């Protein structure tokens, strides 16, 4: 428990005002200035009741400075042995109107009713960013705001239960802004679900088109996988063309995810399509080009040009094994570049992404992309799968994402993530995540936990430096439990192990986690 803040002597001398409701801030404080000062909480040292130039409101005994800073010696902590509500704030005046961005480094043990940093009283709508749960590694978050009245209040808030804690350090307030452009979801399962009787409802229980429901929540980008000749006839060229029309009719953008297989391609399986099974390496390069060009050109011809394309899916170990394995980078590079060239031949402005399932694996991601660059692989963006129960901590995730963006000078995005809203199954098939021991600490298998996970993932992508964080795709938002729409395209009786991670509940209604689509 070494990361949990300890109460200081100062904290024992001040009464806890637990339970006091927070009200509007005073109009001004004595320390009002046009620049954020003491953003590293270094001015006072351990035990400061109120950090210099900061003010406090509510359960003031729960907010204090102590040792253990991220870069300097000290940090701000919120903690109390009883329930508390506290706000630590700094008022800025004399600002030049325009766009500003607050950057902060945070840690949190989780469990609060709310824990967030806000920019408010700035003339425009208040902006908030929640603190991701990270008990050890520091995480950078950002909060952008448009100042229109020459002033702004920086506000650090906790509405917490007994023993909940946060650490905050190294705040900066500078000109600039932040946002994410992709609020997407993979909906590859949707066409088959509908054909087998799947029903989708809005949060009020009214049956509707799943795409329209997702769009109304803010989804702006859809991801579709394409298999070469799947046994069930779904996720092939014809089905992708049909779904693309619906996606574009909703005003959404389209990501086409080429698996270069007849079935699932992922880190553990990259099997060649049956039709290409006996082909030489040279022929496989032609196969990749022709298949990629054929699907994308057909999309373009019907007026639904792909906005982004993945050449391969979760290609940690390469693709089209064994010829395209990472044990032969020269050949893998040839196959990837064949796909890249086909994409650009159809539409030069379509973004080509390479996708790994290494969201929290810094060294593995570096090794892969260093090898790709050394072998002349062409790409425009980097996509990473990040599932918190498999791919490391949120701190690992941020470190990997930031490094990839900086090291290769490319925009990055989360190609896949998801989180369960419950653990039990709706069908007879065991869920992939069905035990509390498999969950990420601080994120419950509940609608609230699923919502918090997605908001925190989006916040980490938004915080990638230099605007290189594009956004997030939720994986298989519409894959609810429907007889006949199981995981195995060769087996109509196979069940779905993912329905507890869809964005529609067991009552078929849109879940609260769809709120993440409205992230900045």
Short mmCIF file of C-alpha atoms in Angstrom, two decimals, residues 153-505:
data_model
loop_
_atom_site.label_atom_id
_atom_site.label_comp_id
_atom_site.label_asym_id
_atom_site.label_seq_id
_atom_site.Cartn_x
_atom_site.Cartn_y
_atom_site.Cartn_z
CA UNK A 153 -10.82 28.48 -12.54
CA UNK A 154 -8.70 25.33 -12.33
CA UNK A 155 -10.51 22.88 -10.09
CA UNK A 156 -9.42 19.52 -8.63
CA UNK A 157 -12.41 17.63 -7.23
CA UNK A 158 -13.03 14.53 -5.13
CA UNK A 159 -16.42 13.24 -3.98
CA UNK A 160 -15.11 10.23 -2.18
CA UNK A 161 -15.80 7.39 0.20
CA UNK A 162 -13.68 6.71 3.27
CA UNK A 163 -10.13 5.79 2.30
CA UNK A 164 -10.37 6.83 -1.36
CA UNK A 165 -7.37 8.82 -2.56
CA UNK A 166 -5.92 10.75 -5.48
CA UNK A 167 -2.51 12.29 -6.22
CA UNK A 168 -2.12 15.27 -8.57
CA UNK A 169 1.11 16.93 -9.71
CA UNK A 170 2.88 18.95 -12.41
CA UNK A 171 -0.04 20.99 -13.69
CA UNK A 172 0.51 23.35 -16.63
CA UNK A 173 -1.96 25.74 -18.27
CA UNK A 174 -0.97 26.82 -21.76
CA UNK A 175 -2.43 27.98 -25.05
CA UNK A 176 -3.74 25.12 -27.16
CA UNK A 177 -6.51 22.58 -27.33
CA UNK A 178 -7.12 18.84 -27.53
CA UNK A 179 -9.75 16.47 -28.87
CA UNK A 180 -10.23 13.10 -30.54
CA UNK A 181 -11.53 12.73 -34.08
CA UNK A 182 -12.44 9.03 -33.98
CA UNK A 183 -15.29 7.84 -31.77
CA UNK A 184 -15.74 4.49 -33.43
CA UNK A 185 -16.87 0.93 -33.02
CA UNK A 186 -16.38 -2.37 -34.80
CA UNK A 187 -19.82 -3.58 -35.92
CA UNK A 188 -18.70 -6.56 -38.01
CA UNK A 189 -21.21 -8.83 -36.27
CA UNK A 190 -24.24 -6.66 -36.99
CA UNK A 191 -25.42 -7.99 -40.37
CA UNK A 192 -25.44 -11.60 -39.22
CA UNK A 193 -27.05 -10.66 -35.90
CA UNK A 194 -29.91 -8.93 -37.70
CA UNK A 195 -30.32 -11.85 -40.12
CA UNK A 196 -30.61 -14.23 -37.15
CA UNK A 197 -33.20 -12.10 -35.36
CA UNK A 198 -31.07 -9.73 -33.30
CA UNK A 199 -32.94 -6.70 -31.96
CA UNK A 200 -31.52 -3.35 -30.90
CA UNK A 201 -33.24 -0.73 -28.77
CA UNK A 202 -32.44 2.76 -27.59
CA UNK A 203 -32.08 3.43 -23.87
CA UNK A 204 -35.83 4.03 -23.59
CA UNK A 205 -36.62 0.60 -25.03
CA UNK A 206 -37.75 1.63 -28.50
CA UNK A 207 -36.59 -0.79 -31.19
CA UNK A 208 -34.54 0.81 -33.93
CA UNK A 209 -31.61 0.52 -36.29
CA UNK A 210 -28.45 -0.22 -34.31
CA UNK A 211 -26.39 2.14 -36.45
CA UNK A 212 -28.84 5.00 -35.94
CA UNK A 213 -28.83 4.39 -32.17
CA UNK A 214 -25.03 4.42 -32.09
CA UNK A 215 -24.90 7.54 -34.27
CA UNK A 216 -27.34 9.35 -31.98
CA UNK A 217 -24.93 8.70 -29.10
CA UNK A 218 -22.05 10.30 -31.03
CA UNK A 219 -20.41 7.40 -32.89
CA UNK A 220 -18.79 8.78 -36.05
CA UNK A 221 -16.65 5.93 -37.42
CA UNK A 222 -17.42 2.26 -38.09
CA UNK A 223 -14.94 -0.58 -38.46
CA UNK A 224 -15.69 -3.66 -40.58
CA UNK A 225 -13.52 -6.73 -40.92
CA UNK A 226 -13.30 -8.47 -44.27
CA UNK A 227 -12.53 -12.17 -44.71
CA UNK A 228 -11.72 -13.64 -48.10
CA UNK A 229 -14.14 -16.60 -48.30
CA UNK A 230 -15.72 -17.21 -44.88
CA UNK A 231 -17.74 -20.38 -44.33
CA UNK A 232 -20.89 -18.54 -43.25
CA UNK A 233 -20.85 -15.96 -46.05
CA UNK A 234 -20.62 -13.01 -43.66
CA UNK A 235 -17.80 -10.45 -43.41
CA UNK A 236 -16.98 -11.04 -47.06
CA UNK A 237 -16.79 -8.47 -49.86
CA UNK A 238 -20.52 -8.47 -50.61
CA UNK A 239 -21.53 -8.05 -46.96
CA UNK A 240 -18.97 -5.29 -46.41
CA UNK A 241 -20.31 -3.43 -49.46
CA UNK A 242 -23.87 -3.65 -48.17
CA UNK A 243 -23.00 -2.50 -44.65
CA UNK A 244 -20.81 0.30 -45.99
CA UNK A 245 -23.86 1.87 -47.64
CA UNK A 246 -25.66 1.95 -44.29
CA UNK A 247 -22.60 3.35 -42.50
CA UNK A 248 -22.12 6.17 -44.98
CA UNK A 249 -25.86 6.91 -44.98
CA UNK A 250 -25.50 7.67 -41.26
CA UNK A 251 -22.74 10.16 -42.05
CA UNK A 252 -20.09 7.96 -40.48
CA UNK A 253 -16.61 7.24 -41.76
CA UNK A 254 -15.46 3.72 -42.62
CA UNK A 255 -12.43 1.66 -41.55
CA UNK A 256 -11.95 -1.59 -43.48
CA UNK A 257 -9.98 -4.20 -41.55
CA UNK A 258 -8.37 -6.79 -43.84
CA UNK A 259 -7.69 -10.10 -42.09
CA UNK A 260 -6.28 -11.81 -45.23
CA UNK A 261 -7.86 -15.05 -44.07
CA UNK A 262 -11.17 -16.95 -44.24
CA UNK A 263 -11.51 -16.68 -40.46
CA UNK A 264 -10.12 -14.83 -37.44
CA UNK A 265 -6.60 -13.45 -37.84
CA UNK A 266 -4.96 -12.45 -34.55
CA UNK A 267 -1.63 -12.89 -32.73
CA UNK A 268 -2.21 -16.63 -32.44
CA UNK A 269 -3.53 -17.35 -35.93
CA UNK A 270 -2.70 -15.88 -39.33
CA UNK A 271 -3.83 -18.68 -41.63
CA UNK A 272 -3.90 -18.13 -45.36
CA UNK A 273 -7.25 -18.20 -47.15
CA UNK A 274 -7.94 -21.60 -48.65
CA UNK A 275 -7.84 -20.11 -52.14
CA UNK A 276 -4.28 -18.92 -51.59
CA UNK A 277 -3.03 -21.98 -49.69
CA UNK A 278 -0.51 -23.33 -52.18
CA UNK A 279 0.66 -20.01 -53.55
CA UNK A 280 4.29 -18.91 -53.70
CA UNK A 281 5.46 -15.79 -51.88
CA UNK A 282 5.46 -13.88 -55.16
CA UNK A 283 1.88 -14.97 -55.87
CA UNK A 284 0.82 -14.02 -52.30
CA UNK A 285 2.01 -10.47 -52.91
CA UNK A 286 -0.23 -10.37 -55.96
CA UNK A 287 -3.11 -11.95 -53.99
CA UNK A 288 -2.85 -9.26 -51.31
CA UNK A 289 -2.81 -6.51 -53.90
CA UNK A 290 -5.69 -7.88 -55.96
CA UNK A 291 -7.93 -8.69 -52.98
CA UNK A 292 -7.30 -5.33 -51.32
CA UNK A 293 -7.82 -3.42 -54.57
CA UNK A 294 -10.95 -5.41 -55.46
CA UNK A 295 -12.77 -4.75 -52.18
CA UNK A 296 -11.76 -1.09 -51.94
CA UNK A 297 -12.43 -0.30 -55.59
CA UNK A 298 -15.91 -1.81 -55.29
CA UNK A 299 -16.53 0.37 -52.25
CA UNK A 300 -15.37 3.42 -54.15
CA UNK A 301 -17.53 2.52 -57.18
CA UNK A 302 -20.69 2.51 -55.06
CA UNK A 303 -19.83 5.85 -53.45
CA UNK A 304 -18.63 4.52 -50.09
CA UNK A 305 -14.87 4.97 -50.30
CA UNK A 306 -12.97 3.66 -47.27
CA UNK A 307 -11.55 6.43 -45.08
CA UNK A 308 -9.04 4.15 -43.37
CA UNK A 309 -7.73 0.65 -44.06
CA UNK A 310 -5.90 -1.83 -41.87
CA UNK A 311 -3.46 -3.95 -43.85
CA UNK A 312 -3.70 -6.97 -41.57
CA UNK A 313 -5.31 -7.54 -38.18
CA UNK A 314 -3.29 -7.82 -34.95
CA UNK A 315 -0.17 -8.75 -36.91
CA UNK A 316 2.20 -9.12 -33.95
CA UNK A 317 3.74 -12.16 -35.62
CA UNK A 318 3.09 -11.07 -39.19
CA UNK A 319 0.40 -12.41 -41.51
CA UNK A 320 -0.17 -15.10 -44.14
CA UNK A 321 1.95 -17.58 -42.24
CA UNK A 322 4.50 -18.88 -42.80
CA UNK A 323 5.60 -16.72 -45.72
CA UNK A 324 4.65 -13.45 -44.01
CA UNK A 325 5.92 -14.25 -40.53
CA UNK A 326 8.05 -11.77 -38.57
CA UNK A 327 10.79 -14.39 -38.81
CA UNK A 328 11.18 -13.16 -42.40
CA UNK A 329 10.82 -9.39 -42.33
CA UNK A 330 11.83 -8.92 -45.95
CA UNK A 331 8.87 -10.99 -47.09
CA UNK A 332 6.46 -9.51 -44.54
CA UNK A 333 7.45 -6.03 -45.69
CA UNK A 334 6.73 -7.01 -49.28
CA UNK A 335 3.24 -8.23 -48.39
CA UNK A 336 2.42 -5.15 -46.29
CA UNK A 337 3.65 -2.79 -49.01
CA UNK A 338 1.59 -4.69 -51.56
CA UNK A 339 -1.48 -3.94 -49.48
CA UNK A 340 -0.43 -0.31 -48.99
CA UNK A 341 0.06 0.18 -52.73
CA UNK A 342 -3.38 -1.29 -53.50
CA UNK A 343 -5.06 1.06 -51.01
CA UNK A 344 -3.36 4.11 -52.50
CA UNK A 345 -4.10 3.00 -56.07
CA UNK A 346 -7.82 3.13 -55.27
CA UNK A 347 -7.74 6.36 -53.28
CA UNK A 348 -4.53 8.19 -52.37
CA UNK A 349 -6.10 9.94 -49.38
CA UNK A 350 -7.24 6.76 -47.59
CA UNK A 351 -5.23 6.31 -44.38
CA UNK A 352 -3.29 3.05 -44.15
CA UNK A 353 -2.88 1.72 -40.62
CA UNK A 354 -0.83 -1.15 -39.23
CA UNK A 355 -2.43 -2.88 -36.25
CA UNK A 356 -0.78 -4.70 -33.35
CA UNK A 357 -2.26 -6.22 -30.20
CA UNK A 358 0.44 -4.68 -28.02
CA UNK A 359 -1.33 -1.77 -26.34
CA UNK A 360 0.77 -1.89 -23.17
CA UNK A 361 3.93 -3.49 -24.57
CA UNK A 362 6.46 -0.71 -25.12
CA UNK A 363 9.43 -2.90 -26.03
CA UNK A 364 7.37 -5.19 -28.26
CA UNK A 365 5.81 -2.29 -30.14
CA UNK A 366 9.21 -0.66 -30.62
CA UNK A 367 10.74 -3.91 -31.87
CA UNK A 368 7.95 -4.44 -34.38
CA UNK A 369 7.81 -0.94 -35.83
CA UNK A 370 11.61 -0.49 -35.75
CA UNK A 371 11.78 -3.65 -37.85
CA UNK A 372 9.04 -2.40 -40.17
CA UNK A 373 10.76 0.95 -40.69
CA UNK A 374 14.14 -0.73 -41.23
CA UNK A 375 12.55 -2.90 -43.92
CA UNK A 376 10.88 0.01 -45.71
CA UNK A 377 7.28 -0.73 -44.73
CA UNK A 378 4.93 2.10 -45.70
CA UNK A 379 2.14 3.21 -43.36
CA UNK A 380 0.26 6.32 -42.29
CA UNK A 381 -1.02 5.47 -38.80
CA UNK A 382 -0.53 3.02 -35.93
CA UNK A 383 -3.43 1.11 -34.41
CA UNK A 384 -3.08 -0.81 -31.15
CA UNK A 385 -5.45 -3.21 -29.44
CA UNK A 386 -5.60 -2.48 -25.73
CA UNK A 387 -7.61 -4.70 -23.43
CA UNK A 388 -6.77 -3.88 -19.83
CA UNK A 389 -7.18 -7.45 -18.64
CA UNK A 390 -4.48 -8.67 -21.11
CA UNK A 391 -2.26 -5.83 -22.25
CA UNK A 392 -0.77 -4.20 -19.18
CA UNK A 393 -1.73 -1.26 -16.98
CA UNK A 394 -3.16 2.07 -18.09
CA UNK A 395 0.26 3.56 -17.38
CA UNK A 396 1.83 0.96 -19.69
CA UNK A 397 -0.79 1.80 -22.30
CA UNK A 398 -0.11 5.54 -22.18
CA UNK A 399 3.65 5.00 -22.28
CA UNK A 400 3.39 2.75 -25.36
CA UNK A 401 0.93 5.00 -27.19
CA UNK A 402 2.95 8.17 -26.55
CA UNK A 403 6.19 6.50 -27.56
CA UNK A 404 4.79 5.12 -30.82
CA UNK A 405 3.45 8.53 -31.81
CA UNK A 406 6.74 10.28 -31.06
CA UNK A 407 9.18 7.62 -32.25
CA UNK A 408 7.56 7.13 -35.67
CA UNK A 409 5.97 10.56 -36.10
CA UNK A 410 2.60 9.00 -36.87
CA UNK A 411 -0.90 9.41 -35.49
CA UNK A 412 -2.03 6.61 -33.19
CA UNK A 413 -5.38 5.17 -32.25
CA UNK A 414 -6.93 2.33 -30.29
CA UNK A 415 -8.08 -0.17 -32.90
CA UNK A 416 -9.81 -2.33 -30.30
CA UNK A 417 -10.83 -2.09 -26.67
CA UNK A 418 -13.86 -3.13 -24.64
CA UNK A 419 -15.01 -3.78 -21.08
CA UNK A 420 -17.72 -5.95 -19.50
CA UNK A 421 -20.88 -4.49 -17.99
CA UNK A 422 -21.58 -7.82 -16.21
CA UNK A 423 -19.88 -11.22 -15.85
CA UNK A 424 -22.64 -13.79 -16.41
CA UNK A 425 -23.54 -15.15 -19.85
CA UNK A 426 -26.79 -14.61 -21.69
CA UNK A 427 -26.23 -17.70 -23.84
CA UNK A 428 -24.79 -21.13 -23.00
CA UNK A 429 -21.29 -20.18 -24.14
CA UNK A 430 -18.76 -19.16 -21.51
CA UNK A 431 -17.78 -15.50 -21.68
CA UNK A 432 -14.17 -14.65 -22.40
CA UNK A 433 -14.14 -12.39 -19.34
CA UNK A 434 -16.38 -13.92 -16.66
CA UNK A 435 -14.47 -13.76 -13.38
CA UNK A 436 -13.97 -10.79 -11.07
CA UNK A 437 -10.30 -11.80 -10.82
CA UNK A 438 -9.92 -11.03 -14.55
CA UNK A 439 -11.08 -7.43 -14.23
CA UNK A 440 -8.92 -4.32 -14.14
CA UNK A 441 -8.53 -3.04 -10.58
CA UNK A 442 -10.83 -0.10 -9.97
CA UNK A 443 -13.20 -0.89 -12.84
CA UNK A 444 -16.24 -2.96 -11.89
CA UNK A 445 -18.07 -5.26 -14.28
CA UNK A 446 -21.03 -2.90 -14.30
CA UNK A 447 -22.55 -0.29 -16.56
CA UNK A 448 -20.72 2.36 -14.52
CA UNK A 449 -17.42 0.47 -14.75
CA UNK A 450 -17.77 0.00 -18.50
CA UNK A 451 -18.56 3.69 -18.93
CA UNK A 452 -15.61 4.80 -16.79
CA UNK A 453 -13.23 2.49 -18.67
CA UNK A 454 -14.18 3.97 -22.03
CA UNK A 455 -14.00 7.56 -20.83
CA UNK A 456 -10.56 6.96 -19.32
CA UNK A 457 -9.25 5.22 -22.46
CA UNK A 458 -10.48 8.16 -24.56
CA UNK A 459 -8.85 10.63 -22.15
CA UNK A 460 -5.49 8.88 -22.46
CA UNK A 461 -5.69 8.93 -26.27
CA UNK A 462 -6.70 12.61 -26.16
CA UNK A 463 -3.58 13.35 -24.09
CA UNK A 464 -1.11 11.97 -26.68
CA UNK A 465 1.26 14.91 -27.34
CA UNK A 466 1.16 17.03 -30.48
CA UNK A 467 -2.41 16.08 -31.35
CA UNK A 468 -1.38 12.63 -32.56
CA UNK A 469 -4.07 10.70 -30.66
CA UNK A 470 -6.82 10.05 -33.22
CA UNK A 471 -9.34 8.24 -31.04
CA UNK A 472 -10.78 4.85 -30.21
CA UNK A 473 -12.73 1.98 -31.76
CA UNK A 474 -14.86 -0.08 -29.38
CA UNK A 475 -14.67 -3.73 -30.37
CA UNK A 476 -17.91 -5.44 -31.43
CA UNK A 477 -20.44 -3.04 -29.96
CA UNK A 478 -23.35 -4.94 -31.52
CA UNK A 479 -22.31 -8.55 -30.85
CA UNK A 480 -25.19 -9.51 -28.59
CA UNK A 481 -26.22 -13.12 -27.84
CA UNK A 482 -28.27 -14.28 -30.84
CA UNK A 483 -28.71 -17.93 -31.78
CA UNK A 484 -26.64 -18.67 -34.87
CA UNK A 485 -24.34 -15.68 -34.52
CA UNK A 486 -21.56 -17.35 -32.57
CA UNK A 487 -17.82 -16.92 -32.77
CA UNK A 488 -17.13 -19.79 -35.16
CA UNK A 489 -18.23 -19.14 -38.77
CA UNK A 490 -18.04 -22.89 -39.47
CA UNK A 491 -20.36 -23.87 -36.60
CA UNK A 492 -23.91 -22.51 -36.43
CA UNK A 493 -24.26 -23.82 -32.87
CA UNK A 494 -21.25 -21.94 -31.51
CA UNK A 495 -22.09 -19.31 -28.91
CA UNK A 496 -20.89 -15.79 -28.28
CA UNK A 497 -18.31 -15.18 -25.56
CA UNK A 498 -18.56 -11.40 -25.89
CA UNK A 499 -22.17 -10.37 -25.24
CA UNK A 500 -21.26 -9.07 -21.78
CA UNK A 501 -18.91 -6.57 -23.48
CA UNK A 502 -21.32 -5.28 -26.13
CA UNK A 503 -22.77 -1.76 -25.94
CA UNK A 504 -26.31 -3.17 -25.87
CA UNK A 505 -27.52 -4.94 -22.73
#
